[in-house]
Short mmCIF file of C-alpha atoms in Angstrom, two decimals:
data_model
loop_
_atom_site.label_atom_id
_atom_site.label_comp_id
_atom_site.label_asym_id
_atom_site.label_seq_id
_atom_site.Cartn_x
_atom_site.Cartn_y
_atom_site.Cartn_z
CA MET A 10 16.08 7.36 -38.11
CA SER A 11 19.69 8.03 -36.79
CA PRO A 12 20.75 5.22 -34.23
CA HIS A 13 23.24 8.00 -32.63
CA PRO A 14 22.64 10.53 -29.52
CA SER A 15 24.04 14.04 -30.16
CA LEU A 16 27.26 14.92 -28.66
CA GLU A 17 25.53 17.26 -26.32
CA SER A 18 23.26 14.43 -25.04
CA LEU A 19 26.48 12.49 -24.37
CA GLN A 20 27.84 15.15 -21.55
CA GLY A 21 26.49 15.31 -18.13
CA SER A 22 26.72 13.87 -14.54
CA TYR A 23 24.83 12.18 -12.15
CA SER A 24 24.54 11.48 -8.36
CA TRP A 25 22.55 9.10 -6.49
CA VAL A 26 21.87 7.94 -2.76
CA ASP A 27 23.92 5.29 -1.25
CA ALA A 28 21.30 4.54 1.67
CA ILE A 29 20.22 1.36 0.38
CA LYS A 30 22.57 -1.39 2.14
CA LYS A 31 20.55 -4.27 0.29
CA ILE A 32 17.89 -5.48 -2.26
CA SER A 33 16.88 -9.12 -2.09
CA TYR A 34 14.81 -10.52 -4.88
CA GLY A 35 13.41 -13.81 -5.80
CA PRO A 36 9.96 -15.82 -5.04
CA GLY A 37 10.02 -16.76 -1.27
CA CYS A 38 13.15 -14.78 -0.65
CA VAL A 39 11.35 -13.05 2.19
CA THR A 40 11.82 -15.98 4.94
CA LYS A 41 15.45 -15.57 4.91
CA ALA A 42 16.28 -12.10 3.66
CA LEU A 43 13.97 -10.29 6.34
CA PRO A 44 15.72 -11.67 9.18
CA GLN A 45 19.08 -11.07 7.31
CA ILE A 46 18.60 -7.87 6.80
CA MET A 47 17.42 -6.86 10.36
CA ASP A 48 20.96 -8.60 11.48
CA LEU A 49 22.15 -6.43 9.05
CA LEU A 50 20.97 -3.42 10.42
CA GLY A 51 21.10 -4.17 14.12
CA ALA A 52 17.22 -4.08 14.43
CA LYS A 53 15.49 -5.28 17.55
CA LYS A 54 11.87 -4.69 17.28
CA VAL A 55 9.78 -4.20 13.78
CA PHE A 56 7.01 -2.32 13.52
CA ILE A 57 4.90 -2.87 9.96
CA VAL A 58 3.06 -0.28 8.30
CA THR A 59 0.51 -1.66 5.69
CA GLY A 60 -3.16 -1.11 4.28
CA ASN A 61 -6.46 -2.90 5.90
CA SER A 62 -7.11 -4.94 2.92
CA LEU A 63 -3.73 -6.31 2.48
CA ARG A 64 -3.88 -7.30 6.38
CA THR A 65 -7.50 -8.56 6.46
CA LYS A 66 -8.14 -9.98 2.82
CA THR A 67 -4.81 -11.95 2.32
CA ASP A 68 -1.79 -14.05 4.35
CA VAL A 69 1.12 -11.43 2.97
CA VAL A 70 1.03 -9.58 6.48
CA ASN A 71 0.31 -12.64 8.71
CA LYS A 72 3.31 -14.22 7.00
CA ILE A 73 5.78 -11.26 7.65
CA GLU A 74 4.55 -11.22 11.13
CA LYS A 75 5.08 -14.94 11.47
CA ILE A 76 8.77 -14.55 10.77
CA LEU A 77 9.52 -11.63 12.87
CA LYS A 78 7.82 -13.44 15.79
CA GLU A 79 9.85 -16.34 14.86
CA HIS A 80 12.79 -14.32 15.63
CA GLU A 81 11.42 -12.36 18.88
CA ALA A 82 11.45 -9.21 16.78
CA TYR A 83 7.86 -8.36 16.09
CA ALA A 84 6.28 -5.08 17.48
CA ASP A 85 2.97 -4.14 16.27
CA THR A 86 0.94 -3.72 12.92
CA PHE A 87 -0.70 -0.60 11.77
CA SER A 88 -2.90 -0.59 8.68
CA GLU A 89 -4.64 2.30 8.60
CA ILE A 90 -3.12 3.65 5.50
CA GLY A 91 -5.32 4.32 2.68
CA GLU A 92 -5.38 4.80 -0.90
CA HIS A 93 -2.83 8.09 -1.65
CA ALA A 94 -1.85 8.07 1.81
CA PRO A 95 -3.91 10.74 3.64
CA VAL A 96 -2.32 12.47 6.23
CA ALA A 97 -4.46 11.73 9.02
CA GLY A 98 -3.30 7.65 8.91
CA ILE A 99 -0.04 9.41 8.61
CA HIS A 100 -0.53 10.93 12.02
CA ARG A 101 -2.02 8.22 14.03
CA GLY A 102 0.84 6.01 12.50
CA ILE A 103 3.17 8.16 14.05
CA GLU A 104 1.60 7.94 17.36
CA ALA A 105 1.28 4.04 17.06
CA PHE A 106 5.16 3.72 15.86
CA LYS A 107 5.84 5.85 19.19
CA LYS A 108 3.70 3.29 21.37
CA SER A 109 5.36 0.21 19.94
CA GLY A 110 8.66 0.53 21.11
CA ALA A 111 10.14 -0.69 17.75
CA ASP A 112 13.52 0.62 16.19
CA ILE A 113 12.67 0.20 12.81
CA ILE A 114 9.63 0.16 10.21
CA VAL A 115 8.79 -2.34 7.68
CA ALA A 116 6.27 -1.06 4.68
CA VAL A 117 4.18 -3.73 3.03
CA GLY A 118 2.04 -3.01 0.24
CA GLY A 119 1.85 -0.67 -2.54
CA GLY A 120 2.85 2.89 -2.87
CA SER A 121 0.77 4.23 -0.51
CA PRO A 122 2.27 2.11 2.67
CA VAL A 123 5.64 3.07 1.15
CA ASP A 124 5.26 6.50 0.87
CA ALA A 125 3.43 6.74 4.45
CA VAL A 126 6.34 5.23 6.00
CA LYS A 127 8.64 7.86 4.44
CA ALA A 128 6.42 10.55 5.70
CA ILE A 129 6.08 9.15 9.23
CA ILE A 130 9.85 9.04 9.50
CA TYR A 131 10.22 12.39 8.05
CA ASN A 132 7.76 13.87 10.61
CA ILE A 133 9.24 12.02 13.56
CA GLN A 134 12.72 13.52 12.38
CA GLN A 135 11.29 16.79 12.18
CA GLN A 136 9.58 16.55 15.85
CA THR A 137 13.01 15.12 17.41
CA GLY A 138 15.78 16.46 15.29
CA GLY A 139 17.31 13.01 15.64
CA ALA A 140 18.44 10.52 13.10
CA PHE A 141 15.71 9.34 10.52
CA VAL A 142 14.34 5.93 11.51
CA GLN A 143 15.47 3.16 9.13
CA HIS A 144 12.83 1.21 7.05
CA ILE A 145 12.53 -1.46 4.94
CA ALA A 146 10.18 -1.73 2.19
CA ILE A 147 8.39 -5.03 0.97
CA PRO A 148 6.10 -3.85 -2.28
CA THR A 149 3.36 -6.15 -3.58
CA THR A 150 2.80 -3.81 -6.52
CA LEU A 151 4.80 -2.39 -9.10
CA SER A 152 4.39 1.12 -8.48
CA ALA A 153 8.22 1.82 -7.61
CA ALA A 154 7.52 4.12 -4.57
CA GLU A 155 10.73 2.16 -2.83
CA TYR A 156 13.24 3.76 -5.53
CA THR A 157 12.38 7.43 -4.64
CA ILE A 158 13.75 9.78 -2.09
CA GLY A 159 10.34 11.69 -2.07
CA ALA A 160 6.97 10.51 0.17
CA GLY A 161 3.50 11.56 -1.95
CA PHE A 162 0.70 11.88 0.42
CA THR A 163 -2.67 13.84 0.75
CA ASN A 164 -3.15 16.65 2.73
CA GLU A 165 -6.15 17.62 5.12
CA GLN A 166 -7.59 19.88 1.79
CA GLY A 167 -7.36 16.46 -0.31
CA HIS A 168 -4.44 17.89 -2.73
CA LYS A 169 -1.47 15.81 -3.34
CA THR A 170 1.81 16.95 -1.21
CA THR A 171 5.40 15.79 -0.73
CA VAL A 172 8.31 15.73 1.49
CA HIS A 173 11.94 15.19 0.44
CA SER A 174 15.01 14.13 1.71
CA PRO A 175 17.90 11.18 0.72
CA GLU A 176 17.54 9.88 4.06
CA LEU A 177 13.93 8.74 3.31
CA ALA A 178 15.16 6.04 0.97
CA PRO A 179 14.47 2.67 2.18
CA THR A 180 17.52 1.08 4.10
CA ALA A 181 16.62 -2.18 2.19
CA ILE A 182 14.19 -3.93 -0.02
CA ILE A 183 12.85 -7.14 -0.78
CA LEU A 184 10.99 -8.23 -3.87
CA ASP A 185 9.46 -11.64 -3.53
CA ALA A 186 7.28 -12.25 -6.36
CA GLU A 187 5.04 -14.95 -4.09
CA LEU A 188 4.30 -12.08 -1.94
CA THR A 189 2.41 -10.37 -5.10
CA LEU A 190 -0.05 -13.21 -5.87
CA PRO A 191 -2.67 -12.01 -4.04
CA THR A 192 -2.47 -8.36 -5.35
CA PRO A 193 -5.66 -7.99 -7.13
CA GLU A 194 -5.31 -8.03 -10.96
CA GLN A 195 -6.14 -4.58 -11.90
CA LEU A 196 -3.52 -3.04 -9.33
CA TRP A 197 -1.10 -5.18 -10.29
CA LEU A 198 -1.19 -4.56 -14.20
CA SER A 199 -2.05 -0.70 -13.78
CA THR A 200 0.98 0.09 -11.26
CA GLY A 201 2.79 -1.88 -14.14
CA LEU A 202 1.96 0.95 -16.39
CA ARG A 203 2.80 3.63 -13.67
CA ALA A 204 6.30 1.81 -13.71
CA LEU A 205 6.38 1.98 -17.79
CA ASP A 206 5.20 5.69 -17.09
CA HIS A 207 8.68 6.09 -15.20
CA ALA A 208 10.74 4.56 -18.01
CA VAL A 209 9.51 6.23 -20.69
CA GLU A 210 9.36 9.66 -18.87
CA ASN A 211 13.09 8.55 -17.98
CA LEU A 212 14.04 9.01 -21.44
CA TYR A 213 13.27 12.57 -21.75
CA ARG A 214 14.33 14.23 -18.38
CA PRO A 215 17.50 16.26 -18.37
CA LEU A 216 18.99 14.64 -15.32
CA ILE A 217 19.05 11.05 -16.71
CA PRO A 218 22.44 10.34 -18.28
CA LEU A 219 22.75 7.60 -21.10
CA PRO A 220 23.79 4.61 -18.98
CA LEU A 221 20.47 5.10 -16.77
CA LYS A 222 18.49 5.04 -20.13
CA MET A 223 19.91 1.60 -21.04
CA LEU A 224 17.90 -0.01 -18.09
CA CYS A 225 14.83 2.45 -18.88
CA TYR A 226 15.01 0.69 -22.14
CA SER A 227 15.29 -2.74 -20.94
CA ALA A 228 12.55 -2.21 -18.54
CA ILE A 229 10.38 -0.98 -21.29
CA ALA A 230 10.81 -4.09 -23.02
CA ASP A 231 9.97 -6.27 -20.26
CA PHE A 232 6.90 -4.74 -19.42
CA PHE A 233 5.63 -5.03 -22.99
CA GLN A 234 6.63 -8.75 -22.86
CA TYR A 235 5.63 -9.77 -19.36
CA LEU A 236 2.50 -7.78 -18.51
CA PRO A 237 0.44 -9.57 -21.09
CA ILE A 238 1.80 -12.78 -19.52
CA SER A 239 1.03 -11.86 -16.34
CA LYS A 240 -2.36 -11.02 -17.42
CA ALA A 241 -2.91 -14.31 -18.93
CA ASN A 242 -1.23 -16.62 -16.33
CA PRO A 243 -1.23 -14.47 -12.86
CA GLN A 244 0.06 -17.41 -11.23
CA ASP A 245 3.26 -17.13 -13.43
CA LEU A 246 6.03 -16.45 -10.56
CA GLN A 247 8.70 -15.83 -13.58
CA ALA A 248 6.74 -13.36 -14.89
CA ARG A 249 5.90 -11.52 -11.67
CA GLN A 250 9.50 -11.64 -10.52
CA MET A 251 10.73 -10.14 -13.79
CA LEU A 252 8.06 -7.45 -14.02
CA GLN A 253 9.42 -6.25 -10.00
CA LEU A 254 12.97 -6.14 -11.50
CA ALA A 255 11.62 -3.97 -14.44
CA SER A 256 10.17 -1.99 -12.04
CA TRP A 257 13.13 -1.68 -10.15
CA MET A 258 15.01 -0.66 -13.62
CA SER A 259 12.71 1.56 -14.13
CA ILE A 260 13.56 4.52 -11.90
CA TRP A 261 17.26 3.05 -10.45
CA PRO A 262 19.01 4.29 -8.98
CA LEU A 263 17.59 6.74 -6.49
CA LYS A 264 18.30 10.50 -7.28
CA LEU A 265 19.77 12.60 -4.73
CA GLU A 266 18.48 15.73 -6.62
CA LYS A 267 14.83 16.98 -5.48
CA THR A 268 13.42 16.98 -9.29
CA GLY A 269 9.45 16.51 -8.44
CA ALA A 270 7.43 14.88 -10.94
CA LEU A 271 9.12 12.82 -13.62
CA GLY A 272 7.28 14.46 -16.48
CA LEU A 273 3.98 15.92 -17.79
CA SER A 274 2.26 12.27 -17.78
CA HIS A 275 3.21 11.84 -13.84
CA SER A 276 2.40 15.59 -13.26
CA LEU A 277 -0.84 15.30 -14.66
CA GLY A 278 -1.52 11.95 -12.89
CA HIS A 279 -0.65 13.94 -9.29
CA LYS A 280 -3.26 16.50 -10.01
CA LEU A 281 -5.77 13.77 -11.07
CA GLY A 282 -4.95 11.06 -8.44
CA ALA A 283 -5.89 12.53 -4.97
CA THR A 284 -8.18 15.16 -6.39
CA TYR A 285 -10.44 12.71 -7.81
CA GLY A 286 -9.61 9.48 -6.15
CA ILE A 287 -7.85 8.21 -9.05
CA PRO A 288 -5.28 5.50 -8.18
CA HIS A 289 -1.91 6.31 -9.72
CA GLY A 290 -1.81 3.31 -11.87
CA ILE A 291 -4.89 4.39 -13.44
CA THR A 292 -3.82 8.11 -14.23
CA SER A 293 -0.48 6.38 -15.97
CA CYS A 294 -2.97 4.67 -18.37
CA LEU A 295 -4.68 7.81 -18.77
CA THR A 296 -2.02 9.97 -19.66
CA LEU A 297 1.23 8.33 -20.90
CA ALA A 298 0.25 7.33 -24.12
CA PRO A 299 -1.31 10.98 -25.21
CA VAL A 300 1.85 12.73 -23.36
CA VAL A 301 4.18 10.67 -26.01
CA ASN A 302 2.29 11.60 -28.58
CA TYR A 303 2.31 15.08 -27.52
CA LYS A 304 6.22 14.93 -27.34
CA ALA A 305 6.18 14.00 -30.78
CA GLN A 306 5.29 17.75 -31.48
CA VAL A 307 6.83 19.55 -28.82
CA ALA A 308 10.03 17.72 -27.29
CA SER A 309 13.77 18.62 -28.21
CA ALA A 310 15.57 16.61 -31.21
CA ASP A 311 17.23 14.62 -28.48
CA ASP A 312 14.43 13.88 -26.58
CA LYS A 313 12.61 12.41 -29.16
CA GLN A 314 15.43 10.40 -30.43
CA SER A 315 15.52 8.83 -27.42
CA LEU A 316 11.93 7.98 -27.42
CA ALA A 317 11.94 6.86 -30.93
CA GLN A 318 14.97 4.36 -30.01
CA ALA A 319 12.45 2.49 -27.67
CA LEU A 320 11.04 1.08 -30.90
CA PHE A 321 14.51 -0.81 -31.49
CA TYR A 322 14.05 -2.60 -27.83
CA LEU A 323 10.62 -3.26 -28.67
CA ARG A 324 12.10 -5.41 -31.68
CA GLU A 325 9.43 -2.76 -34.13
CA LEU A 326 10.45 -1.18 -37.20
CA SER A 327 11.08 2.33 -37.57
CA THR A 328 8.61 4.22 -39.92
CA GLY A 329 11.61 6.25 -41.44
CA SER A 330 10.74 9.31 -39.50
CA VAL A 331 11.59 10.49 -35.73
CA ASP A 332 8.42 12.25 -34.84
CA ASP A 333 6.43 9.62 -36.66
CA ASP A 334 8.54 6.80 -34.55
CA VAL A 335 7.53 8.70 -31.28
CA ARG A 336 4.05 8.80 -32.08
CA LYS A 337 4.19 4.73 -32.96
CA LEU A 338 5.40 4.20 -29.62
CA SER A 339 2.43 6.26 -28.23
CA TYR A 340 0.09 3.92 -29.95
CA LEU A 341 2.00 0.95 -28.74
CA ILE A 342 1.46 2.41 -25.21
CA ASN A 343 -2.25 2.86 -25.88
CA ASP A 344 -2.53 -0.91 -27.36
CA LEU A 345 -1.02 -2.44 -24.52
CA VAL A 346 -3.63 -0.27 -21.93
CA VAL A 347 -6.17 -1.80 -23.89
CA ARG A 348 -4.86 -5.09 -23.96
CA LEU A 349 -4.39 -5.48 -20.23
CA GLY A 350 -8.04 -4.25 -20.19
CA LEU A 351 -6.88 -0.81 -18.33
CA LYS A 352 -8.60 1.71 -20.87
CA ARG A 353 -10.36 4.27 -18.88
CA THR A 354 -11.48 8.01 -19.34
CA LEU A 355 -11.63 11.12 -17.92
CA LYS A 356 -15.07 11.02 -17.57
CA GLY A 357 -15.69 7.59 -16.74
CA CYS A 358 -12.97 8.50 -13.58
CA GLY A 359 -15.62 11.09 -12.45
CA VAL A 360 -13.43 14.25 -13.66
CA PRO A 361 -15.53 17.27 -14.57
CA LYS A 362 -14.96 18.34 -17.92
CA GLU A 363 -14.86 22.13 -16.75
CA ASP A 364 -11.79 21.27 -14.40
CA LEU A 365 -9.78 20.46 -17.48
CA PRO A 366 -8.15 23.86 -17.74
CA GLN A 367 -7.36 23.98 -14.14
CA ILE A 368 -6.00 20.67 -14.15
CA ALA A 369 -3.56 21.55 -16.91
CA GLN A 370 -2.41 24.47 -15.39
CA LEU A 371 -1.55 23.11 -12.32
CA ALA A 372 0.37 20.22 -14.00
CA ILE A 373 2.23 22.93 -16.36
CA ASN A 374 3.12 25.17 -13.09
CA THR A 375 4.51 21.98 -11.45
CA MET A 376 6.79 20.76 -14.39
CA LEU A 377 7.93 24.87 -14.89
CA ALA A 378 8.80 24.99 -10.98
CA ILE A 379 11.17 22.08 -12.14
CA GLY A 380 12.65 23.43 -15.22
CA GLU A 381 10.58 21.99 -17.83
CA PRO A 382 11.16 24.16 -21.05
CA GLU A 383 8.10 26.73 -21.16
CA SER A 384 7.71 26.11 -25.05
CA GLN A 385 6.84 22.45 -24.15
CA LEU A 386 4.10 23.24 -22.16
CA VAL A 387 1.52 25.45 -23.96
CA GLU A 388 -1.77 25.40 -21.98
CA PRO A 389 -4.24 25.12 -24.93
CA GLN A 390 -2.18 22.14 -26.12
CA VAL A 391 -2.25 20.45 -22.78
CA VAL A 392 -6.09 21.10 -22.41
CA LYS A 393 -6.54 19.75 -25.65
CA LEU A 394 -4.44 16.57 -24.69
CA LEU A 395 -6.64 16.05 -21.70
CA GLU A 396 -9.89 16.31 -23.85
CA SER A 397 -8.79 13.73 -26.00
CA ILE A 398 -9.14 11.21 -23.07
CA TYR A 399 -12.04 12.78 -21.55
CA GLU A 400 -14.54 10.42 -23.10
#
């Protein structure tokens, strides 16, 4: 396997959002970081958006409320955000924020609260025509939603929809591993696979230059190392903090361009997630390994090389063939999913087999709309891919 990228792949450009003013990380850092960030932003009153389980079954939200109350900055907490951020909860959140008198929002939890906050501030701006409300993200999963400029939510028809704007990026992010300790094991580990999905698919996205791929390789290596450690010892704060940093590396820095789904695995996941109620972390457990295997057949030479190079960072020997190295990466991802106890089937997730052609076509349409090469999106082959994970 050649260790060198082609000359063509060494040309390009990149732009990113500079909206984030600060990222704080470290176990226990929220106590000092949140007041410091509020001072930095000039915030007076804070409105918290979270999910019901996080508020009622853990002390995470109570801890953040206490910090805000000690600084006389607490306004209210809205905890009606469900999985995949249904739009009804977003509408109620808008009204609750307006009544609270707050000037900033803090999203606490996984991808759904983070995306819901983006959708809330997007709709408020559309209604008022004024500036976007600033928000802080305090993630408790590894989904990496806080590093994107888009918000995904479920519309009235039950379909995944999105809004995008550079101003939707959080103004600040706090990565405190202690706050992730109550996160259910399956949610924690599966969102780690979701972030791994980001890192792997970024290896063959056209807008990702070589220096950022180096971050993705590092993230991939850390996910393979620390996810099993975190499963074996859920109280290991070092492993949890390293996984939060790997999640950051998997999709950083924020892209200015609107690019839609990262790749075919994400596109399939979006169609499966909201429609059939499958958590996005689990959709990545289903789709990532078979999509990488599919890329061994259809990807460009440069994209295959980028995928194959991941073996070096995983300290795995090359097979001597780029195509076979890509397949080996697919097998390693599948093995990781199995070792983490996250193996699933589409049938087990309640997806009717007769829906597979429609799912494939919807995912293909999404990818074609953002410029994915048509030669890599052959419908019968994508249907076959879905059939391979059906049962």
